Coordinates of C-alpha atoms in Angstrom, one line a residue:
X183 CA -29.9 -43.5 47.3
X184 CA -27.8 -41.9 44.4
X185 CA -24.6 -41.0 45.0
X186 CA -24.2 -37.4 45.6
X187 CA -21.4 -37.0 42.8
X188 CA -24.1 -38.9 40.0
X189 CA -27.0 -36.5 40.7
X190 CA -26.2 -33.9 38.0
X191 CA -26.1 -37.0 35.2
X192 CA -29.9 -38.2 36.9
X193 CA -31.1 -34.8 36.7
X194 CA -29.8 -34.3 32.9
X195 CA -31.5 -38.1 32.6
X196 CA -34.5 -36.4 33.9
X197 CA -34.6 -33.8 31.4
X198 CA -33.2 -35.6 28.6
X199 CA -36.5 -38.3 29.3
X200 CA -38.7 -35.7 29.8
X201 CA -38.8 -34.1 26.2
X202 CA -38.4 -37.1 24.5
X203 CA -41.7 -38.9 25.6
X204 CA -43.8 -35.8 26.5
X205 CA -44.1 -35.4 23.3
X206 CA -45.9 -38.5 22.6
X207 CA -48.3 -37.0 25.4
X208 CA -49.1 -33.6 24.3
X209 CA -48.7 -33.9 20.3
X210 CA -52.9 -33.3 19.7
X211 CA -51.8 -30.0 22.0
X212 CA -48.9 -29.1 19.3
X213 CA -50.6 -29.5 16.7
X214 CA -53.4 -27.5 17.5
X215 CA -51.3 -25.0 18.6
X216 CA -49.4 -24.9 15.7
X217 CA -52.4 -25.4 13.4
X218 CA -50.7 -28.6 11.7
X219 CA -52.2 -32.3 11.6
X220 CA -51.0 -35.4 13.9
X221 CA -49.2 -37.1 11.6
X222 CA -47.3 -33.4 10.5
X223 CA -46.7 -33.6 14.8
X224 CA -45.2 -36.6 14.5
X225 CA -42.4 -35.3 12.4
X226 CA -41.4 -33.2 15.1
X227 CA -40.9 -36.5 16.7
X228 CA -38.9 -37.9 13.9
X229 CA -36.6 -34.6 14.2
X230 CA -35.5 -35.2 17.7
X231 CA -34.7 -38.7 16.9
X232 CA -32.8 -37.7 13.9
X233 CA -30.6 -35.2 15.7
X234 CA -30.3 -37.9 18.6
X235 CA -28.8 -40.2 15.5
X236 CA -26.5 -37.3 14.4
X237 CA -25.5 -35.5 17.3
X238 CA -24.5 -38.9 19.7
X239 CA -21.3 -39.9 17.1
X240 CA -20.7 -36.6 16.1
X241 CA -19.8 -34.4 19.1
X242 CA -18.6 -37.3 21.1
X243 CA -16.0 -37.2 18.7
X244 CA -15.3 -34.1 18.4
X245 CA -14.5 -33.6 21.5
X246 CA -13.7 -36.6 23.1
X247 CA -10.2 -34.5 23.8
X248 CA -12.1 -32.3 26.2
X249 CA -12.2 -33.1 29.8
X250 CA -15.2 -34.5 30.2
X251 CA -17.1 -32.4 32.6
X252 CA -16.6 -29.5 30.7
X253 CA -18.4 -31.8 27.7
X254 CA -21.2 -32.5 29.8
X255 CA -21.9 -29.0 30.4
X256 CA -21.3 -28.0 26.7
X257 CA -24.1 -30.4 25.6
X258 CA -26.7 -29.3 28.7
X259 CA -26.0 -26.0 27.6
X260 CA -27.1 -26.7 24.1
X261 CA -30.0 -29.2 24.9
X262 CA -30.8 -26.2 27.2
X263 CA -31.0 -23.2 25.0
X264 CA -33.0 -25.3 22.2
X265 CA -35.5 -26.9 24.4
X266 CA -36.5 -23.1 25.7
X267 CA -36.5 -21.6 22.0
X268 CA -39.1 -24.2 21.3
X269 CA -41.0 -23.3 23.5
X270 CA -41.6 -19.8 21.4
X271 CA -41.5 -21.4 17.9
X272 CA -43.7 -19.6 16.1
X273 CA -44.4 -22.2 13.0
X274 CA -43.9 -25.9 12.2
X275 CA -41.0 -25.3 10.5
X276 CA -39.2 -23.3 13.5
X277 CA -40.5 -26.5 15.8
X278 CA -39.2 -28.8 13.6
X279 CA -35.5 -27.1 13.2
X280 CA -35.1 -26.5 17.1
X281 CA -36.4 -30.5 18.1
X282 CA -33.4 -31.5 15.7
X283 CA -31.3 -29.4 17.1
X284 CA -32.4 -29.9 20.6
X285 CA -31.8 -34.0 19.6
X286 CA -28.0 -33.4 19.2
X287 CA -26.7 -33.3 22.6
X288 CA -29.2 -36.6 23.9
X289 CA -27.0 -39.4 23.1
X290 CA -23.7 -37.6 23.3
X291 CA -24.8 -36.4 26.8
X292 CA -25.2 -40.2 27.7
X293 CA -22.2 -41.1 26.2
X294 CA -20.1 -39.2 27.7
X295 CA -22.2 -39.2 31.4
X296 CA -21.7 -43.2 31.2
X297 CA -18.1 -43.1 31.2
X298 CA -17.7 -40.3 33.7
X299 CA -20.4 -42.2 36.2
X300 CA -17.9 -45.5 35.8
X301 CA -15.1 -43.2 36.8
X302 CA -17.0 -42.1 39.7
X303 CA -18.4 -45.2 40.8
X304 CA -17.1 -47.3 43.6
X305 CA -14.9 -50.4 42.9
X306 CA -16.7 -52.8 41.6
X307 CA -20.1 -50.9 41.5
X308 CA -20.0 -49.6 37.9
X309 CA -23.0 -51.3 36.9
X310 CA -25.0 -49.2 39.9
X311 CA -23.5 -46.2 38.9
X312 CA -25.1 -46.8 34.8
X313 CA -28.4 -47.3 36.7
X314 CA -28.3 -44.3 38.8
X315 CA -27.8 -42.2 35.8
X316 CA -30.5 -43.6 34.4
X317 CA -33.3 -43.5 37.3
X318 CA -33.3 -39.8 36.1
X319 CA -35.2 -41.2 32.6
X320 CA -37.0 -43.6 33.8
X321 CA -38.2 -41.3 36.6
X322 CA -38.9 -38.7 34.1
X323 CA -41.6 -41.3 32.2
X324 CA -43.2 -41.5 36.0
X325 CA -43.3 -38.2 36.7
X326 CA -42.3 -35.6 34.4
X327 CA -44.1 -36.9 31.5
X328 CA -47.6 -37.0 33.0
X329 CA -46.7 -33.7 34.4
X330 CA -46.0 -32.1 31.1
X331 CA -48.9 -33.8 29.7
X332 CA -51.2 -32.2 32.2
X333 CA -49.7 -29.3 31.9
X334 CA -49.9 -29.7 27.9
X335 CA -53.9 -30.6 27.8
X336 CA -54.6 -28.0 30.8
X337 CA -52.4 -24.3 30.3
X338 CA -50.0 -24.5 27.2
X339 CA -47.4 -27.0 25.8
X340 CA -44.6 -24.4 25.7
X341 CA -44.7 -24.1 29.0
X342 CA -43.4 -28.0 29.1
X343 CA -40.8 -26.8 27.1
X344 CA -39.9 -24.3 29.7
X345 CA -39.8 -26.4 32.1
X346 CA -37.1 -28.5 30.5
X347 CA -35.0 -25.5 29.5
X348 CA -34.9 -24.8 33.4
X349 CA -34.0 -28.5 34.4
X350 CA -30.9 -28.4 31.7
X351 CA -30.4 -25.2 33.2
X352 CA -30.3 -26.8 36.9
X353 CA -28.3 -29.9 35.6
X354 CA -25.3 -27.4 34.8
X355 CA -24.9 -25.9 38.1
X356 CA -25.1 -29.3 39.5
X357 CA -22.1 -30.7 37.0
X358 CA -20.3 -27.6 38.1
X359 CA -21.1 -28.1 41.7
X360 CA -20.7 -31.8 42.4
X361 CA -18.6 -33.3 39.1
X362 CA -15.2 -33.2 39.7
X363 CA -12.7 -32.4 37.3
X364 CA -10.9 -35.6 35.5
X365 CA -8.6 -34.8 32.8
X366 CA -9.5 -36.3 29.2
X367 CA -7.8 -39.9 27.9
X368 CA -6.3 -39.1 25.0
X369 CA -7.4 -42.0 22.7
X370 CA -5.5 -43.2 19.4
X371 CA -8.0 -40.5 17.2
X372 CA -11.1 -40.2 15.2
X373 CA -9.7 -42.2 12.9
X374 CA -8.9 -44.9 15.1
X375 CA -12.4 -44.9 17.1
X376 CA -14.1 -45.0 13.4
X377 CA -12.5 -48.2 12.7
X378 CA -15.4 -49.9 14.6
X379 CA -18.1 -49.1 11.7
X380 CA -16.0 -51.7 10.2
X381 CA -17.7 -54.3 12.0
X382 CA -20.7 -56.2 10.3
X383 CA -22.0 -57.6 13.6
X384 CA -22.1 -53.9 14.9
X385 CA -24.1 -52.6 12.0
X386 CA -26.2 -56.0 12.8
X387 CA -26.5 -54.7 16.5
X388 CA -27.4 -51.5 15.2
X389 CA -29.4 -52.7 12.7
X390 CA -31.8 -54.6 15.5
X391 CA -31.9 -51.8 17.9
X392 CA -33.2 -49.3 15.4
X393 CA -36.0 -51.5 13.3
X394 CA -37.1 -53.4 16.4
X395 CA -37.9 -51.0 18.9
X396 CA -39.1 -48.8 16.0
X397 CA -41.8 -50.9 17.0
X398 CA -42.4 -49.5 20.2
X399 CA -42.0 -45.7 19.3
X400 CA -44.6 -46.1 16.4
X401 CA -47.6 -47.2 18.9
X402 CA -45.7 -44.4 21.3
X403 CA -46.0 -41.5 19.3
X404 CA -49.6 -41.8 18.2
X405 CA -50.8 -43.0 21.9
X406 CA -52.7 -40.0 23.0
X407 CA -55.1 -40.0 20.2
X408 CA -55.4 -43.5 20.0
X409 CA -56.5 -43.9 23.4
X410 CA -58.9 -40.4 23.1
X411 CA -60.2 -41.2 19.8
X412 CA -60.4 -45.1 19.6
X413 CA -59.9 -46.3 23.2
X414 CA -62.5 -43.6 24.3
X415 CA -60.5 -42.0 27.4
X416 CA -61.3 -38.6 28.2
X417 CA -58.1 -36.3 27.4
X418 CA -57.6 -35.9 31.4
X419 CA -56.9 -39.1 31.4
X420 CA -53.4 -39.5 29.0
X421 CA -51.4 -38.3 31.9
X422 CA -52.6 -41.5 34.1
X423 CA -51.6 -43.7 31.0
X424 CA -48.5 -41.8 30.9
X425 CA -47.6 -42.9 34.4
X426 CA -48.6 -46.3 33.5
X427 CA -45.9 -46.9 30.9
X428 CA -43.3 -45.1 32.9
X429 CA -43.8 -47.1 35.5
X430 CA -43.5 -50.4 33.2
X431 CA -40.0 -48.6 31.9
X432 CA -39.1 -48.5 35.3
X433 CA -39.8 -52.0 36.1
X434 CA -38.2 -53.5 32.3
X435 CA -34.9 -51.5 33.2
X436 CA -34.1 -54.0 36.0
X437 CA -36.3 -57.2 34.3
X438 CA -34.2 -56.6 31.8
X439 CA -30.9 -56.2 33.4
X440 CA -31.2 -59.3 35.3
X441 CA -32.3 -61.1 32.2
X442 CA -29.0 -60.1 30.1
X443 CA -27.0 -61.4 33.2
X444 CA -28.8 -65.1 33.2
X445 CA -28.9 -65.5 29.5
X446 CA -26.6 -64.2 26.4
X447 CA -28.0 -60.6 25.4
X448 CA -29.2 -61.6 22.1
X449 CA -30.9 -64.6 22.8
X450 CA -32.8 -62.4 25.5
X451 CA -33.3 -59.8 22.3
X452 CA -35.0 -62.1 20.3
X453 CA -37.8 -63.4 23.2
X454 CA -37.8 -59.6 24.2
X455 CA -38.6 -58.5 20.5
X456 CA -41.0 -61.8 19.9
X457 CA -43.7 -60.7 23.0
X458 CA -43.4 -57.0 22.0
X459 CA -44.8 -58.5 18.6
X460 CA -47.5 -60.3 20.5
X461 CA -48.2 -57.5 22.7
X462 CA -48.6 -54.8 19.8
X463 CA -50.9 -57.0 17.7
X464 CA -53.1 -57.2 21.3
X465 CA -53.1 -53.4 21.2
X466 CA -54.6 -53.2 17.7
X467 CA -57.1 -55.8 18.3
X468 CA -58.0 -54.5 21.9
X469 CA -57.7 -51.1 21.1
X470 CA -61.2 -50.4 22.3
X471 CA -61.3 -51.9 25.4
X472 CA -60.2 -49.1 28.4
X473 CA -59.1 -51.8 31.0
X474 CA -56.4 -53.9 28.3
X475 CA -55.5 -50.7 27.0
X476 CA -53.9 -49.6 31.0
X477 CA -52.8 -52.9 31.5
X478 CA -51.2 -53.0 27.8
X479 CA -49.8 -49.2 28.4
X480 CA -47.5 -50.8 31.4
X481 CA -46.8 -54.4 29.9
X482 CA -45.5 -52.6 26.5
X483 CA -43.3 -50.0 28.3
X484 CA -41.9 -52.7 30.7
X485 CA -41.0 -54.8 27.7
X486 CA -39.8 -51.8 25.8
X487 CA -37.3 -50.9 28.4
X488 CA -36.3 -54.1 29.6
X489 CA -34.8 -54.1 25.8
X490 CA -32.3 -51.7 26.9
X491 CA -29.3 -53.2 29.0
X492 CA -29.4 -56.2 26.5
X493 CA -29.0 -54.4 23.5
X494 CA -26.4 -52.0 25.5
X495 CA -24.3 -55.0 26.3
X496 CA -24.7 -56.1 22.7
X497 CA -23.3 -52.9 21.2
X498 CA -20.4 -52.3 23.8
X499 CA -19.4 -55.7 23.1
X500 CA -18.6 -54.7 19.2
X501 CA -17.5 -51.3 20.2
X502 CA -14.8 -52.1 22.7
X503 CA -12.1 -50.3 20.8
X504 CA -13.7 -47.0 21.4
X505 CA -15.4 -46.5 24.6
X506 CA -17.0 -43.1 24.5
X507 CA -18.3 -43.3 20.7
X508 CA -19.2 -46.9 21.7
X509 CA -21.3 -45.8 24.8
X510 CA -23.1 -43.2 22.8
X511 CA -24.5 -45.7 19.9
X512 CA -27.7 -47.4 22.0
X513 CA -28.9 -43.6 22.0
X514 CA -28.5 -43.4 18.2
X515 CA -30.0 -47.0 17.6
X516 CA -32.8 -46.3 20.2
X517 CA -33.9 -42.9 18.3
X518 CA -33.3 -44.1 14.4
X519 CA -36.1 -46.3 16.2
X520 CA -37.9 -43.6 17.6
X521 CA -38.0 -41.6 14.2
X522 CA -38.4 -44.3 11.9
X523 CA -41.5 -44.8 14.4
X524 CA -42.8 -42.1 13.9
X525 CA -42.4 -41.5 10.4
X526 CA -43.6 -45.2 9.2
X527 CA -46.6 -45.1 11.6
X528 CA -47.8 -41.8 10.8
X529 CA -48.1 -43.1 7.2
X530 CA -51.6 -45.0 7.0
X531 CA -52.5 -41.4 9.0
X532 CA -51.4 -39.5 6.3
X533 CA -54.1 -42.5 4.5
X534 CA -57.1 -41.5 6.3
X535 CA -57.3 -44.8 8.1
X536 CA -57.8 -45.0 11.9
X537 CA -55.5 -43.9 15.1
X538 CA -55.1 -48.1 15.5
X539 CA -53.5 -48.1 12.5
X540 CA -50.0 -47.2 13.2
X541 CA -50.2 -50.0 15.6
X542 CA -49.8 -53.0 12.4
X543 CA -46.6 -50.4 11.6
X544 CA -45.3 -51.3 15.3
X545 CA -46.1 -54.9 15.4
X546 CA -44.2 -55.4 11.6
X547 CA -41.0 -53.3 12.9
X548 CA -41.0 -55.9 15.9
X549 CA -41.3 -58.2 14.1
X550 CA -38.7 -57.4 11.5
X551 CA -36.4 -57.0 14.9
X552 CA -37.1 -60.6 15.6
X553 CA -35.7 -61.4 11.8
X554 CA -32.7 -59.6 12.0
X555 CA -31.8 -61.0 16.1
X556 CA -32.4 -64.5 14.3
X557 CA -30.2 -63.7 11.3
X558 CA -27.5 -62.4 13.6
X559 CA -27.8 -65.8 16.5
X560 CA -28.0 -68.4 13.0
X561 CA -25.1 -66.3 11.5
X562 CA -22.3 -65.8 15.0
X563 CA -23.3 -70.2 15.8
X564 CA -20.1 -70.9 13.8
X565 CA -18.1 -69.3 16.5
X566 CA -20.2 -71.3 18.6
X567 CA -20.5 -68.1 21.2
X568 CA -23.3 -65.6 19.2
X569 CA -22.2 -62.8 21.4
X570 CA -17.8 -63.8 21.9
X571 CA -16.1 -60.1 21.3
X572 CA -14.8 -60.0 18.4
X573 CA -10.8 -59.4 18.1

């Protein structure tokens, strides 16, 4: 059970999961609505990411002075207004300016939300209190995604958007509700909290985040018309896929949390980033069979996720100085993944070759993950603790 006081930052999870990965879902509906081509869809992608990237270091510290409830409703108020404009863009280019803008308050939201649900949490239960938060996005990749992809393929794809806009509408009542008030800690400054960009092993940590699980967002965001036009699946049945990999994110969360607590986080990094290697070259080679496809769908979205608490262990740990701008950085590094993604796997698209194309992309950005995770273990050995914070 969630405690009653962390509900509004699950339901803003929800939300928050929801129009990110339904768009992977319903992206041959957008661009026939919008009479554009996939890979042109996939930009849209790209320009949530991107505004994920700029918005999560940005406002965080900007306002970091703010108490932080009324933050949180600041940035569901925004990721509120934008998500329902899109759903009446008219053209490409309104869709692609309101997805950017509807990125900005993603990350920051999560920033700040982590901090507040440690604040909240019983002694010695902050840990459950992160995870609560984020049942809401993982739940949103079992539920609300096949929803909106059903509802996408079936009535209209701005009504998905709708349907967001009224769940970031929902999520601020709630903060208002059942949040209650703290007043802000006054840090050292911007200037201070900046001083971790100094870091090499941070940019490193960045560095892995983004490029390696770029893999996993370029065979996401072309996924419905691999599996329609290559697999063979009938259109109705994306939405069971869908559920398929939510339920494998749901799964990694805690694979992977209990992984980062038996082993250091970047060893577990690297043998995460190796089998999501392995397991995208599988998808290209048995992109045509129906049955490894829905068992592949759930094996890559468990490994995807169970990614996450080691590589948010990794960043806090070069981020200490800082704790709100450092909370917010996985969000950045998981959506510089998500664009460049979508951006480097629409390429051979863009070529004419096939919908099992961008799935070579994913495999290589793994794989370049796996270089970097190596570089960085090889590289901290002379402290003889790769993942000791640093002073």
């Amino acid at each position: 059970m969630i405690k009653k006081s962390l509900a509004p930052l699950a339901l803003g999870g929800f939300g928050i999961g929801m129009t990110e990965f339904v768009m992977m879902g319903i992206l041959p509906d957008i661009a026939t609505g919008l009479s554009i081509t996939i890979p042109q869809a996939g930009y849209l992608i790209s320009a949530y990411a991107v505004g994920v990237v700029v918005g999560a270091p940005t406002l965080v510290s900007m306002l970091s002075s703010r108490p932080p409830r009324s933050v949180l409703v600041l940035f569901m108020l925004m990721f509120t207004v934008f998500n329902a404009l899109s759903a009446f863009a008219p053209n490409f280019e309104a869709m692609l300016l309101l997805r950017f803008l509807a990125g900005l308050p993603h990350g920051a939201f999560f920033g700040v939300g982590a901090v507040v649900a440690t604040r909240l949490a019983d002694k010695g239960k902050e840990a459950a209190a992160l995870a609560s938060m984020f049942t809401g996005l993982t739940l949103a990749n079992v539920i609300g995604v096949p929803v909106g992809t059903w509802l996408g393929h079936n009535m209209s794809w701005r009504i998905v958007f709708l349907i967001v806009g009224l769940i970031g509408l929902a999520t601020v009542v709630m903060i208002n509700r059942l949040i209650p008030y703290f007043e802000a800690v006054r840090g050292p400054g911007l200037a201070h909290d900046l001083k971790i960009f100094r870091k090499p092993n941070l940019w490193l940590a960045l560095g892995i985040t983004s490029i390696g699980t770029g893999g996993f967002f370029a065979w996401l965001s072309y996924i419905a018309p691999l599996l329609t036009d290559v697999t063979g699946f009938h259109a109705d049945a994306i939405p069971l896929v869908m559920t398929a990999v939510g339920v494998g994110m749901t799964v990694g969360v805690h694979v992977g949390g209990k992984l980062a607590d038996s082993v250091p986080p970047l060893r577990a990094i690297l043998f995460l980033l190796v089998s999501m290697g392995a397991l995208l070259c599988l998808n290209a080679l048995l992109a045509g069979s129906r049955e490894a496809m829905a068992v592949l769908a759930f094996v890559v979205g468990a490994n995807a996720l169970a990614l996450g608490p080691p590589i948010q262990m990794l960043l806090i740990e070069h981020s200490r100085e800082a704790e709100m701008l450092g909370s917010s950085l996985g969000q950045s590094g998981f959506n510089i993944g998500n664009a460049l993604g979508a951006f480097l796997g629409g390429i051979p698209l863009t070529l004419s070759y096939s919908f099992a194309s961008p799935l070579w992309v994913a495999a290589s950005l793994a794989l370049c993950g796996v270089f970097l995770a190596a570089w960085m273990m090889q590289h901290g050995r002379r402290n003889a603790a790769v993942l000791a914070p640093e002073a």
